[in-house]
Coordinates of C-alpha atoms and ligand atoms in Angstrom, one line a residue:
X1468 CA 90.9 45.2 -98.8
X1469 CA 93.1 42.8 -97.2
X1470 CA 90.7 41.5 -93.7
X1471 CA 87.6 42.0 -95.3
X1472 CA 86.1 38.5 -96.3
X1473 CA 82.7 37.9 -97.9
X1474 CA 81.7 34.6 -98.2
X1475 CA 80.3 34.2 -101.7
X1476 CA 76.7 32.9 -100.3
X1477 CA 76.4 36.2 -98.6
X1478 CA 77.3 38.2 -101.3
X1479 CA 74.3 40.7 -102.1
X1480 CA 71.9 39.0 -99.1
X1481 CA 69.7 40.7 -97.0
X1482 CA 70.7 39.1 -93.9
X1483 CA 73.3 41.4 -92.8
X1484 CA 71.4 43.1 -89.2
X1485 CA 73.9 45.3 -88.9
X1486 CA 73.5 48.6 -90.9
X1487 CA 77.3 50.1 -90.9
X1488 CA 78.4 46.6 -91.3
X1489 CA 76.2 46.0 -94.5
X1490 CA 77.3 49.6 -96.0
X1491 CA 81.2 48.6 -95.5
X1492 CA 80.7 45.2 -96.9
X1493 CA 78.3 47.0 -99.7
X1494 CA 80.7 49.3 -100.9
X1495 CA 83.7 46.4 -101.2
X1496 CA 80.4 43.5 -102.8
X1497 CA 81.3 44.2 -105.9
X1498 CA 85.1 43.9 -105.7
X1499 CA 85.0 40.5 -103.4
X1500 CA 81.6 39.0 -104.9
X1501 CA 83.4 39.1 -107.9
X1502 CA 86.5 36.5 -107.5
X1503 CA 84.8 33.9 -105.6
X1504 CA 81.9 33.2 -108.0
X1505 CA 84.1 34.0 -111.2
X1506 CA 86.7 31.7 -109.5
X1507 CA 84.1 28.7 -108.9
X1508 CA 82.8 28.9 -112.2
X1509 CA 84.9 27.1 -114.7
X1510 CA 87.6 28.9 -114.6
X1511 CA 90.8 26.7 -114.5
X1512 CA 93.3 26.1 -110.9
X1513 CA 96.0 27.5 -112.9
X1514 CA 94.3 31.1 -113.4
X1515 CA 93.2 31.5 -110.0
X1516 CA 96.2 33.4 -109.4
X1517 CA 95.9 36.1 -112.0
X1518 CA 92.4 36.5 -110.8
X1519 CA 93.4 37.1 -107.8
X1520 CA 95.9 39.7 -108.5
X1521 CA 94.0 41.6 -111.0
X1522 CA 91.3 41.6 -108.8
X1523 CA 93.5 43.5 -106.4
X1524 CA 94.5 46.3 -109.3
X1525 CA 97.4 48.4 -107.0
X1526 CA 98.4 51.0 -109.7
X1527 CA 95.7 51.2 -111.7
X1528 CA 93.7 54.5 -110.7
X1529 CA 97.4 56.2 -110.0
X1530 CA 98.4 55.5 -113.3
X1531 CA 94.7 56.9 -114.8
X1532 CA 95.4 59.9 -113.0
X1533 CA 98.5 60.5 -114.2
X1534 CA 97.8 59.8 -117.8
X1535 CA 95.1 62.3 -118.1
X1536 CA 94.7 64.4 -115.1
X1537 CA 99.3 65.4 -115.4
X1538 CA 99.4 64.7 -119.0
X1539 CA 96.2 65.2 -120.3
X1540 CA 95.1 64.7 -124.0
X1541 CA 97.6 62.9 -126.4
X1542 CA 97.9 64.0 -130.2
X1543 CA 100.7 62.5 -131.9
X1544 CA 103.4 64.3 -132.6
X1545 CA 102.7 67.1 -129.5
X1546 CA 104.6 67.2 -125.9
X1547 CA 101.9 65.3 -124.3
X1548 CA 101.9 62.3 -126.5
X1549 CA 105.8 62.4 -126.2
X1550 CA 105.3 62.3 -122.3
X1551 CA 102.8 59.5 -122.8
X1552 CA 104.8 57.4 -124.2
X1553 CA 107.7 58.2 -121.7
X1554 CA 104.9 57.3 -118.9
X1555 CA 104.2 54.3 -120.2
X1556 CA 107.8 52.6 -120.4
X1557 CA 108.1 53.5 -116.6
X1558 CA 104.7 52.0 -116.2
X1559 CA 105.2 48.7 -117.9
X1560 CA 108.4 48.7 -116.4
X1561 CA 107.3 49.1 -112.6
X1562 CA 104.6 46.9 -113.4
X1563 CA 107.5 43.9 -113.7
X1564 CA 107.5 43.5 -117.6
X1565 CA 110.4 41.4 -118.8
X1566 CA 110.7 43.9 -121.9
X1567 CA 109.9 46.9 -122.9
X1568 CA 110.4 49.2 -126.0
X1569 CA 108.8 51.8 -127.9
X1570 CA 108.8 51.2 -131.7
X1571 CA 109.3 54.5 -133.9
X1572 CA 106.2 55.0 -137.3
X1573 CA 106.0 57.9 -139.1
X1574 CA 102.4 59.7 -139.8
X1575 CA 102.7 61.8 -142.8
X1576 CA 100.4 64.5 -141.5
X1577 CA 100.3 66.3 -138.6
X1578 CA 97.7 69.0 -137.4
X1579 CA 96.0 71.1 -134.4
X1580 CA 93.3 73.2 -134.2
X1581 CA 94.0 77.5 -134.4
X1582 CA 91.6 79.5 -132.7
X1583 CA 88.9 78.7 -134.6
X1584 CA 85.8 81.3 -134.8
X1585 CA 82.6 81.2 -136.2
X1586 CA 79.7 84.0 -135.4
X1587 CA 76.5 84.4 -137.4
X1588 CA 76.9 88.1 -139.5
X1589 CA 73.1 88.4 -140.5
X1590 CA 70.4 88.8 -140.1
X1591 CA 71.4 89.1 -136.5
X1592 CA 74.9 89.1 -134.9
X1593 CA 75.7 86.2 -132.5
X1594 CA 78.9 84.3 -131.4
X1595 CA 78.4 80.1 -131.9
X1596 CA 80.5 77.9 -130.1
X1597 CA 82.4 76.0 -132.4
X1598 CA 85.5 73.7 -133.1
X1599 CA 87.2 72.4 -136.1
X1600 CA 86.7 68.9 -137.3
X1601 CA 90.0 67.3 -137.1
X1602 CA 92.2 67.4 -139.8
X1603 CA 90.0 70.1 -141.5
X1604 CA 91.7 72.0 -144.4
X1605 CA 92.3 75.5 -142.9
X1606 CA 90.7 78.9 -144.1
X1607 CA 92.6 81.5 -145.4
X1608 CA 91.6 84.8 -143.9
X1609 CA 88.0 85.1 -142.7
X1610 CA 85.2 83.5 -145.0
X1611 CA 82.0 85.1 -144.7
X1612 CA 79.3 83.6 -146.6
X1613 CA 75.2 82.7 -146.6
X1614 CA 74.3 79.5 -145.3
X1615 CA 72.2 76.7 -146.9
X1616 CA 70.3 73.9 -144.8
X1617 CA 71.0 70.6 -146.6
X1618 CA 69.0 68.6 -144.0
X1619 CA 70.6 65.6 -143.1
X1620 CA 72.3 65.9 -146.3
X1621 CA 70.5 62.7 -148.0
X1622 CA 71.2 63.4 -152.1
X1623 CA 67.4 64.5 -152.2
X1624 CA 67.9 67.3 -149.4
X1625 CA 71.1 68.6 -151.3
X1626 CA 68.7 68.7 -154.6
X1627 CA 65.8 70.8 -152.5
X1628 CA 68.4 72.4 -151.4
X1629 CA 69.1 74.0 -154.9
X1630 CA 72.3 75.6 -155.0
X1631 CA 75.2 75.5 -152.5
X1632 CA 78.2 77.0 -154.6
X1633 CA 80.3 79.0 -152.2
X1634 CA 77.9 78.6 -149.2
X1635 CA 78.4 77.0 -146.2
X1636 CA 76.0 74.2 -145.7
X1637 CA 74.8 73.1 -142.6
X1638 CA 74.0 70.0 -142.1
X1639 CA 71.4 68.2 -139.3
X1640 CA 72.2 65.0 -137.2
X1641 CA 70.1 62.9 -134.8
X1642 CA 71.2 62.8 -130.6
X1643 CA 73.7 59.6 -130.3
X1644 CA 72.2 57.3 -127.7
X1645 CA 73.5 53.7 -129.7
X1646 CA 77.0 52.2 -131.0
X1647 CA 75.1 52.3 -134.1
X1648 CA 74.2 56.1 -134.5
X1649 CA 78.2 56.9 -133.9
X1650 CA 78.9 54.0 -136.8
X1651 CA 76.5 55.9 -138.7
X1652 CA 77.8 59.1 -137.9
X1653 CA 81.0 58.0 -139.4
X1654 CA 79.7 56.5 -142.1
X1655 CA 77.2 59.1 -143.0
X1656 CA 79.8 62.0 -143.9
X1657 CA 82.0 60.9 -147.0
X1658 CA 78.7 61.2 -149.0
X1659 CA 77.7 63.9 -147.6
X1660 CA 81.3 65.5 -148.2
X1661 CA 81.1 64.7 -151.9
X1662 CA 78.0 66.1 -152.6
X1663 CA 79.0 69.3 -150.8
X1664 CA 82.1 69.4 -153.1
X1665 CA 80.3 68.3 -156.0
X1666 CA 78.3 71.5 -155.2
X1667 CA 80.9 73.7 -155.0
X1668 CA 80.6 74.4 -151.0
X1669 CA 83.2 76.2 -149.3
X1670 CA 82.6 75.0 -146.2
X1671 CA 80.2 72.5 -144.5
X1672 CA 79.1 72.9 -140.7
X1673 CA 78.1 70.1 -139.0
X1674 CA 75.6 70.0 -136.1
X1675 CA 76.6 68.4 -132.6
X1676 CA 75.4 64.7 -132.1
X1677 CA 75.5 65.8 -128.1
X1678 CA 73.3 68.0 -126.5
X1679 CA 74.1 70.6 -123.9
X1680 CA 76.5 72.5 -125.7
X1681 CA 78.7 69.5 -126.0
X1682 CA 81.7 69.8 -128.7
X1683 CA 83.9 67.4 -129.7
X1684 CA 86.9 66.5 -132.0
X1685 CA 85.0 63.9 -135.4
X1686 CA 87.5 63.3 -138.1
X1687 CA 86.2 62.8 -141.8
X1688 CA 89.7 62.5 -143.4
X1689 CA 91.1 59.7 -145.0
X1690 CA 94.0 57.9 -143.5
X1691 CA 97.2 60.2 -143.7
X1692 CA 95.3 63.2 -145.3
X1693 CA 93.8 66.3 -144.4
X1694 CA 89.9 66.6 -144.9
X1695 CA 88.7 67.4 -148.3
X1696 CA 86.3 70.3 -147.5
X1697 CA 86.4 72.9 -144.3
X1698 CA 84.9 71.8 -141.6
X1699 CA 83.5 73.0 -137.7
X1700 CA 81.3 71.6 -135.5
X1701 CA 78.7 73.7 -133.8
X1702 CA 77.1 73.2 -130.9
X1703 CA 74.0 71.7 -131.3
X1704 CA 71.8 73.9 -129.5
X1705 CA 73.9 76.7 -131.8
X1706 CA 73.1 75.0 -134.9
X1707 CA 69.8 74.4 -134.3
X1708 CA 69.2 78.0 -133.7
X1709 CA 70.8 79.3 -137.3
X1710 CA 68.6 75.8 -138.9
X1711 CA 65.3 77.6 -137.6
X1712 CA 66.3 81.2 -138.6
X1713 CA 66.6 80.1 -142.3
X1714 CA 63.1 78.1 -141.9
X1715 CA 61.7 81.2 -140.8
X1716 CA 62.7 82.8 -144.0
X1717 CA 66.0 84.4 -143.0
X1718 CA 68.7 84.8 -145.1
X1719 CA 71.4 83.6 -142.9
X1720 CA 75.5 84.8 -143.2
X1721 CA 78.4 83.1 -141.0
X1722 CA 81.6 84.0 -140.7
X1723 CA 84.0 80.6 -140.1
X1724 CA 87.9 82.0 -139.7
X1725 CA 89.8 78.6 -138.7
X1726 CA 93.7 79.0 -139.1
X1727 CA 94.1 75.4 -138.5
X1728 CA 97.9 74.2 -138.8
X1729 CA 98.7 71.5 -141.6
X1730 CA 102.2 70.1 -141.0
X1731 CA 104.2 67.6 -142.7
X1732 CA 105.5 64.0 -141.5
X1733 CA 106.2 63.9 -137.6
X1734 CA 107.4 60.8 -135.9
X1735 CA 105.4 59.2 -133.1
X1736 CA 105.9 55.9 -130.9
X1737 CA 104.0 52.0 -129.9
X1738 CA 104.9 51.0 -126.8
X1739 CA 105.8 47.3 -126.5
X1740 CA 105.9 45.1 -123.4
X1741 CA 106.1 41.6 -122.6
X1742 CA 106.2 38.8 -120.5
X1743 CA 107.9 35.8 -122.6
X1744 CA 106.7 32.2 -123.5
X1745 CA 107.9 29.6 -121.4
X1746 CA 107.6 27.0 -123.9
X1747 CA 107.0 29.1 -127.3
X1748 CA 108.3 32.1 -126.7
X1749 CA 108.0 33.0 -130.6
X1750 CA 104.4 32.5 -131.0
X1751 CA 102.3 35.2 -128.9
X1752 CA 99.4 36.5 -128.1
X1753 CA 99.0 40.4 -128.6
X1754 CA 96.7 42.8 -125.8
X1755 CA 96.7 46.3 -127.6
X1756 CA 94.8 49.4 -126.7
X1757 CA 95.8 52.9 -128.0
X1758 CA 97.5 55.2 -125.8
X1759 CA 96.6 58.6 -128.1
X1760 CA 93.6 60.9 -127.8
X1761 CA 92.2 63.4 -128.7
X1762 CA 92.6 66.7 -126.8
X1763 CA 89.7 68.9 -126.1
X1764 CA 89.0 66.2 -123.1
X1765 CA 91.8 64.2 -121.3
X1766 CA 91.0 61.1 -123.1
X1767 CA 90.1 59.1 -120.2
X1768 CA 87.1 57.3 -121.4
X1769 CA 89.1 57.0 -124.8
X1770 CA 91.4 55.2 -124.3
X1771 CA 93.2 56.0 -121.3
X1772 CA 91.3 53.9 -119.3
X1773 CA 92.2 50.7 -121.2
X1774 CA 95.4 51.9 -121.7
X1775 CA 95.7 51.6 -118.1
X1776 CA 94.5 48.9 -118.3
X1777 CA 96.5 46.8 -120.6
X1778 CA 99.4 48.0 -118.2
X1779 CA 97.8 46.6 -114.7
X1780 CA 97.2 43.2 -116.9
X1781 CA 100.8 42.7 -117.5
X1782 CA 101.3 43.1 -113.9
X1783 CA 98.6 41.1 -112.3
X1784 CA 99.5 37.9 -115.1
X1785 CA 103.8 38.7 -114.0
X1786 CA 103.0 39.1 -110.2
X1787 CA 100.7 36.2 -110.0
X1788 CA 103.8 34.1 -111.0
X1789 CA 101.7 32.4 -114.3
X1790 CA 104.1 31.2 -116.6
X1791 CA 102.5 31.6 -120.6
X1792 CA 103.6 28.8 -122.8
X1793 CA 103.6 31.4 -125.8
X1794 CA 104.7 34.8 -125.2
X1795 CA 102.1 38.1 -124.5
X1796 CA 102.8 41.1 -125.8
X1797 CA 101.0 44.4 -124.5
X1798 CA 101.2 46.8 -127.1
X1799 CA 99.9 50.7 -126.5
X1800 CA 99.2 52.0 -130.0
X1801 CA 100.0 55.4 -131.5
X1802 CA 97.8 57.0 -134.0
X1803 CA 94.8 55.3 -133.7
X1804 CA 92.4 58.1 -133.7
X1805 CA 93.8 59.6 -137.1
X1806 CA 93.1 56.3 -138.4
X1807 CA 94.2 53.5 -136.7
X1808 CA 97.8 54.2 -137.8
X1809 CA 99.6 53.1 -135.5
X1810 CA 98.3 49.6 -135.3
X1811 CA 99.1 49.6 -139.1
X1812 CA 102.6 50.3 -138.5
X1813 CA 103.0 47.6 -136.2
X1814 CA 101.1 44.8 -138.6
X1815 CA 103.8 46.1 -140.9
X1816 CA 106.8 46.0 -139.4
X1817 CA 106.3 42.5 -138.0
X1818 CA 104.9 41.3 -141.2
X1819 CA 107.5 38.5 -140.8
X1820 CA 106.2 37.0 -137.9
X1821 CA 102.3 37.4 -138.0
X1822 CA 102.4 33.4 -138.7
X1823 CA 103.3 33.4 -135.1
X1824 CA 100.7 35.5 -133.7
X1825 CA 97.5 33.8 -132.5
X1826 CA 95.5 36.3 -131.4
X1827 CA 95.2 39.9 -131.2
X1828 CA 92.7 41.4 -128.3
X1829 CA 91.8 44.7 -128.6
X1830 CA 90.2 47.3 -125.6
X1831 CA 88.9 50.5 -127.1
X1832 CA 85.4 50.9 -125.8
X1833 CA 86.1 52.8 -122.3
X1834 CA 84.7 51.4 -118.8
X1835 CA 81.3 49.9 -119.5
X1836 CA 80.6 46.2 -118.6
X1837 CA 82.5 43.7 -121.5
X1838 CA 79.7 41.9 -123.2
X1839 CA 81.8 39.3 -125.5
X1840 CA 83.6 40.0 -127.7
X1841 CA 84.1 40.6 -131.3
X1842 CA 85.2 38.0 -133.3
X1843 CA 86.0 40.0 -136.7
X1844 CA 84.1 37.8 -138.8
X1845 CA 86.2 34.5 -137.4
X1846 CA 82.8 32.2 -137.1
X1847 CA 85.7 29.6 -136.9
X1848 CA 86.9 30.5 -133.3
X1849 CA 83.8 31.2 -131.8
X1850 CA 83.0 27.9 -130.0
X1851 CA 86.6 28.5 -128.6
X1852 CA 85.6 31.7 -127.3
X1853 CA 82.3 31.0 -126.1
X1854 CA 84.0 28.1 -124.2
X1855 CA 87.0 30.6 -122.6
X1856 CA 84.1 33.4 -121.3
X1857 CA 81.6 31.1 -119.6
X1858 CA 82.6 32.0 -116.0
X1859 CA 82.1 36.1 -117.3
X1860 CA 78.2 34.7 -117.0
X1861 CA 78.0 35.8 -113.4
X1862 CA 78.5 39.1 -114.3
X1863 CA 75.6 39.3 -116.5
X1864 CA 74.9 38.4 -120.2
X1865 CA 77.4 37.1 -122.6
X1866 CA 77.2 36.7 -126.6
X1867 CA 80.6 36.7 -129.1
X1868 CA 79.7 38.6 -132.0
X1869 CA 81.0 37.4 -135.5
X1870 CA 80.8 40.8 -137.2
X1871 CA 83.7 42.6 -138.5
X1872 CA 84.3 46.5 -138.5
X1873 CA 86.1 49.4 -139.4
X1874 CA 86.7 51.3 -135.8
X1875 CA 89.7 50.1 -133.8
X1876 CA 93.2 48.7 -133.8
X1877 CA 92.5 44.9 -134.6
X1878 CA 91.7 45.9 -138.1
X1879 CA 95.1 45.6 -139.5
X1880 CA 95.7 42.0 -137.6
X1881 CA 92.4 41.3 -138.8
X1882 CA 93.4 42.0 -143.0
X1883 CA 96.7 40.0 -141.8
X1884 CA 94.6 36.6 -141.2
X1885 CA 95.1 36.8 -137.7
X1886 CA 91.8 35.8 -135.3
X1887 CA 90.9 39.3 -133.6
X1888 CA 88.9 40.0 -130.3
X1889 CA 87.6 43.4 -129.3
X1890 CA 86.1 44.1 -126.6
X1891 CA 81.9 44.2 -126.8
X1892 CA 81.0 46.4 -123.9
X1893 CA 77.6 48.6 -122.8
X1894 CA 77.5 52.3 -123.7
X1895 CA 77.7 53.3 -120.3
X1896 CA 79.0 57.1 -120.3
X1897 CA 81.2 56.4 -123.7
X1898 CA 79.1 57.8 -126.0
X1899 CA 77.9 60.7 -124.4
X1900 CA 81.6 61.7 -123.5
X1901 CA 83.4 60.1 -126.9
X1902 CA 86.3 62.5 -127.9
X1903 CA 84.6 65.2 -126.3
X1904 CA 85.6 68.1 -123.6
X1905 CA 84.0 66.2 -120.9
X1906 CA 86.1 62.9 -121.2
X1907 CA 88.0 63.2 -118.3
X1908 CA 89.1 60.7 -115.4
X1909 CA 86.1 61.6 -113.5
X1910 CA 84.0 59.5 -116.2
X1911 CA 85.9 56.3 -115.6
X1912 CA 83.8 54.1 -113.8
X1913 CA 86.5 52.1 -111.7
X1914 CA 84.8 49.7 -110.2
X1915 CA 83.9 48.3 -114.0
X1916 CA 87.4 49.0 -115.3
X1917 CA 88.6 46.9 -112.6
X1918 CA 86.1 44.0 -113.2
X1919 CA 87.3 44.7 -117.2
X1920 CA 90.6 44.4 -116.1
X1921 CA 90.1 40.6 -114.5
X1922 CA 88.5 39.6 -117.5
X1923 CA 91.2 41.0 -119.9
X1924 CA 94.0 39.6 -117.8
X1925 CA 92.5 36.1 -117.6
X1926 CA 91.7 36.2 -121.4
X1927 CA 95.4 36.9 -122.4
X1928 CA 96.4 34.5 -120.1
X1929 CA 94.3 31.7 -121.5
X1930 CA 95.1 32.5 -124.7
X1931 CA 98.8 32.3 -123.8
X1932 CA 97.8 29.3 -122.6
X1933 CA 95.4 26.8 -124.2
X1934 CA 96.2 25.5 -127.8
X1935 CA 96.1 28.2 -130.6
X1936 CA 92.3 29.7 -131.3
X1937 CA 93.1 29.4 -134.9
X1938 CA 94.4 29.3 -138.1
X1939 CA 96.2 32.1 -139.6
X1940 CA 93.8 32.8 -142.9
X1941 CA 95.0 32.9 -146.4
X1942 CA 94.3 36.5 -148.7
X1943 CA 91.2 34.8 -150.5
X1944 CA 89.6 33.4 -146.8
X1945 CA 89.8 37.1 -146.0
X1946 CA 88.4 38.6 -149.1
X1947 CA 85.7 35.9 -148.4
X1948 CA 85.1 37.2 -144.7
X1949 CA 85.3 40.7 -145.9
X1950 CA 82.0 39.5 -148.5
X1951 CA 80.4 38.1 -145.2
X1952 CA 80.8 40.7 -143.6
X1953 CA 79.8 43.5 -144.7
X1954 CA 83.9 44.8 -144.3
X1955 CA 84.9 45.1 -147.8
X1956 CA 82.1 48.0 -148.1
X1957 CA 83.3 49.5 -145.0
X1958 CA 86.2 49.5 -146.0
X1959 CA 85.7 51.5 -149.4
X1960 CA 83.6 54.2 -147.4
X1961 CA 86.7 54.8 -145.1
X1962 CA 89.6 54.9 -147.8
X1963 CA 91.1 51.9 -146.5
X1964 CA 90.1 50.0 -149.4
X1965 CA 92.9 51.4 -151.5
X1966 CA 95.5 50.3 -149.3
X1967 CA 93.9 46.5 -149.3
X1968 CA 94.0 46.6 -152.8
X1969 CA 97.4 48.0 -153.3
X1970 CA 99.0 45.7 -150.9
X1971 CA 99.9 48.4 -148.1
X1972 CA 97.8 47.1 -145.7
X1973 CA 96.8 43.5 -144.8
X1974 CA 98.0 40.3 -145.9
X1975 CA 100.1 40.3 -149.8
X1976 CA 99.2 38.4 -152.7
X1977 CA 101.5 35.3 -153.2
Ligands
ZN2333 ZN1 89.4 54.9 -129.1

């Protein structure tokens, strides 16, 4: 890049005459339009420097690679999540961090996937391809057994349905195209699963949300437990063909064997970096993104890209030679997908200090353009925040949400008083690719990740920076937030509720 220069005016312009010389300067636009008009924005003398540096992003697509395309998808407690964590000390460590550690949690359930197997027995014989939902209960043998549509399992579909006792029931979904059809595909199925057991189902088969024979690991089961029912996904275009044999009249039988392992407690790693305060070295400022995946894909989309990320911020704020007053920690969590466990551990285990931490910002939503962010309810820090992403204008539309969600590592922060920031970004190729076989590195859209990455690393270093965002909130301002919110009936769907109430997650009565 270096002898390439742009000046900003030109950026974009028609007035280029020469052909090859507008394709060379097209292809690097979007890189070198970005600094100058970000930089002459609003954006303070003493960033300029970070922007710079992140803008020029050395490791990052080596470090991508490596993470999915070597080591591929990352299940706690397997080899590849132990060599991810091993990556990413060398990573934070090449990348100039002034620390570096990995900080040991236990998850009390471990599981993968046996070779699952599910083939329609009657009225006509036919393989469907299939995977377990994670954390499924295994089956014992082979159960072979008549299928019952339940629609889209709404309580009046179960009734039509009549009964369901030792059938497996299949149940419809709509195509995801939104955020809001994968929040509802979450929250849809622990209903769904209690009428099923209420029914006395032995199984429940759950049609694709993807189309084109796209599979992909969902998880149903509350935090460190197994799933309450059996469970597979089919492929959509399989489950739509066994949904219009029964409508014809059929009576349908399915065979489902899935000898799913169901271990015990494993151990599994955070890794923490950081580049220390100059002035308050105990207060910080926390960039987290998880560093597990699931494993039918390479989780590249999710999360490795912003786990990559997080690691080319530290070295773009350290190379840049910024000095934070207050300390940054960049913290890849473990565990996230089984239920943001790892995030939970770490909330815990520096319970002590969480009246030094001043915010938490949180990347977990692939490649696509940031939008804002989420404020987790915090209407009190949003004219800060509104104020600290004006010069993100140029890159399109900005708004700072004030909603507050079950979905990602800031939740624990979030239930410890602490102000919270996660990413807002466009769908892009997440949803179509989320936890899926075809999340691999080749679905990263770099040039974005790299504009992400500018933003991020400017964000932590204001933070770092400017006086604290806000106040650490008491256990009643949260309960209130949580009524806001919408949260507190999130958090009951999900099984997290428990834990709030009992005291094992968020902040303690006192
Ligand atoms: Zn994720």
């Amino acid at each position: 890049m270096t002898g390439i220069k742009v000046p900003a005016e030109k950026c974009g312009s028609e007035n280029q005459t020469n052909m090859i010389r507008k394709l060379v300067i097209g292809l690097w636009a979007g890189m070198l339009c970005l600094a100058p008009a970000l930089f002459g924005q609003g954006v303070g003398a003493q960033y300029q420097g970070v922007f710079a540096k992140a803008t020029e992003a050395p490791t990052l697509e080596k470090n991508l690679r490596t993470l999915t395309d070597e080591i591929g998808g990352r299940v706690p407690g397997t080899l590849q999540m132990d060599e991810a964590v091993k990556w990413a000390v060398a990573a934070f460590k090449a990348a100039g961090a002034d620390d570096v550690h990995t900080e040991d949690f236990t998850m009390q359930t471990s599981w993968r996937e046996g070779a699952t197997d599910v083939e329609v027995t009657s009225p006509t014989r036919f393989k469907l391809r299939a995977t377990s939902i994670a954390w499924s209960p295994a089956i014992q043998g082979t159960l072979t057994t008549r299928v019952v549509d339940v629609g889209f399992g709404s309580p009046e579909e179960f009734a039509k349905a009549g009964d369901i006792a030792g059938a497996i029931v299949l149940v419809h979904s709509h195509v995801l195209h939104k955020w809001q059809d994968l929040f509802n595909e979450y929250l849809d199925a622990p209903p769904i699963i209690d009428q099923a057991l209420k029914g006395k189902a032995a199984a429940i088969a759950w049609t694709s949300t993807r189309e084109h024979d796209v599979l992909y690991r969902h998880i149903n089961a509350p935090p460190e437990k197994f799933d309450r029912i059996p469970s597979v996904l089919l492929a959509r275009e399989d489950a739509l063909r066994v949904a219009r044999l029964i409508e014809s009249g059929k009576k349908v039988e399915m065979s489902i064997t899935l000898p799913n392992y169901m271990g015990g407690p494993i151990k599994t790693q955070n890794v923490v970096a950081e580049i220390r305060g100059s002035e308050e070295p105990n207060q910080f400022v926390l960039l987290g993104a998880h560093l597990d995946s699931w494993n039918l894909g390479t989780g590249a989309l999710d999360n490795g890209c912003d786990a990559a990320m997080v690691i080319e911020a530290l070295r773009a704020i350290k190379s840049s030679g910024f000095k934070p007053k207050r300390t940054i920690r960049f913290v890849l969590f473990s565990g996230e997908e089984e239920g943001m466990l790892g995030s939970w551990a770490y909330a815990t285990q520096h319970k002590g200090e969480m009246d030094n931490a001043d915010a938490v910002v949180i990347f977990d939503s692939g490649s696509g353009r940031i939008t804002g962010y989420s404020l987790g309810g915090r209407k009190d820090v949003l004219a800060k925040v509104n104020e600290m992403t004006k010069p993100f204008e140029v890159r399109g539309p900005i708004e700072n949400t004030t909603d507050a969600f079950v979905g990602t590592d800031n939740l624990d922060f979030l239930l410890d008083g602490v102000p919270t920031l996660v990413a807002n970004q466009v769908e892009a190729n997440y949803l179509v690719n989320y936890h899926a076989s075809s999340d691999t590195y080749d679905k990263v859209d770099m040039t974005e990740l790299k504009k992400n990455l500018v933003i991020a690393a400017y964000t932590m270093a204001y933070l770092a920076d400017t006086p604290r965002l806000g106040p650490r909130q008491t256990r009643p301002e949260i309960e209130q937030l949580m009524k806001n919110t919408g949260l507190d009936e999130q958090m009951k769907l999900f099984n997290v509720w428990p834990q709030w109430e009992d005291g094992t997650r968020g902040r303690s009565r006192q």
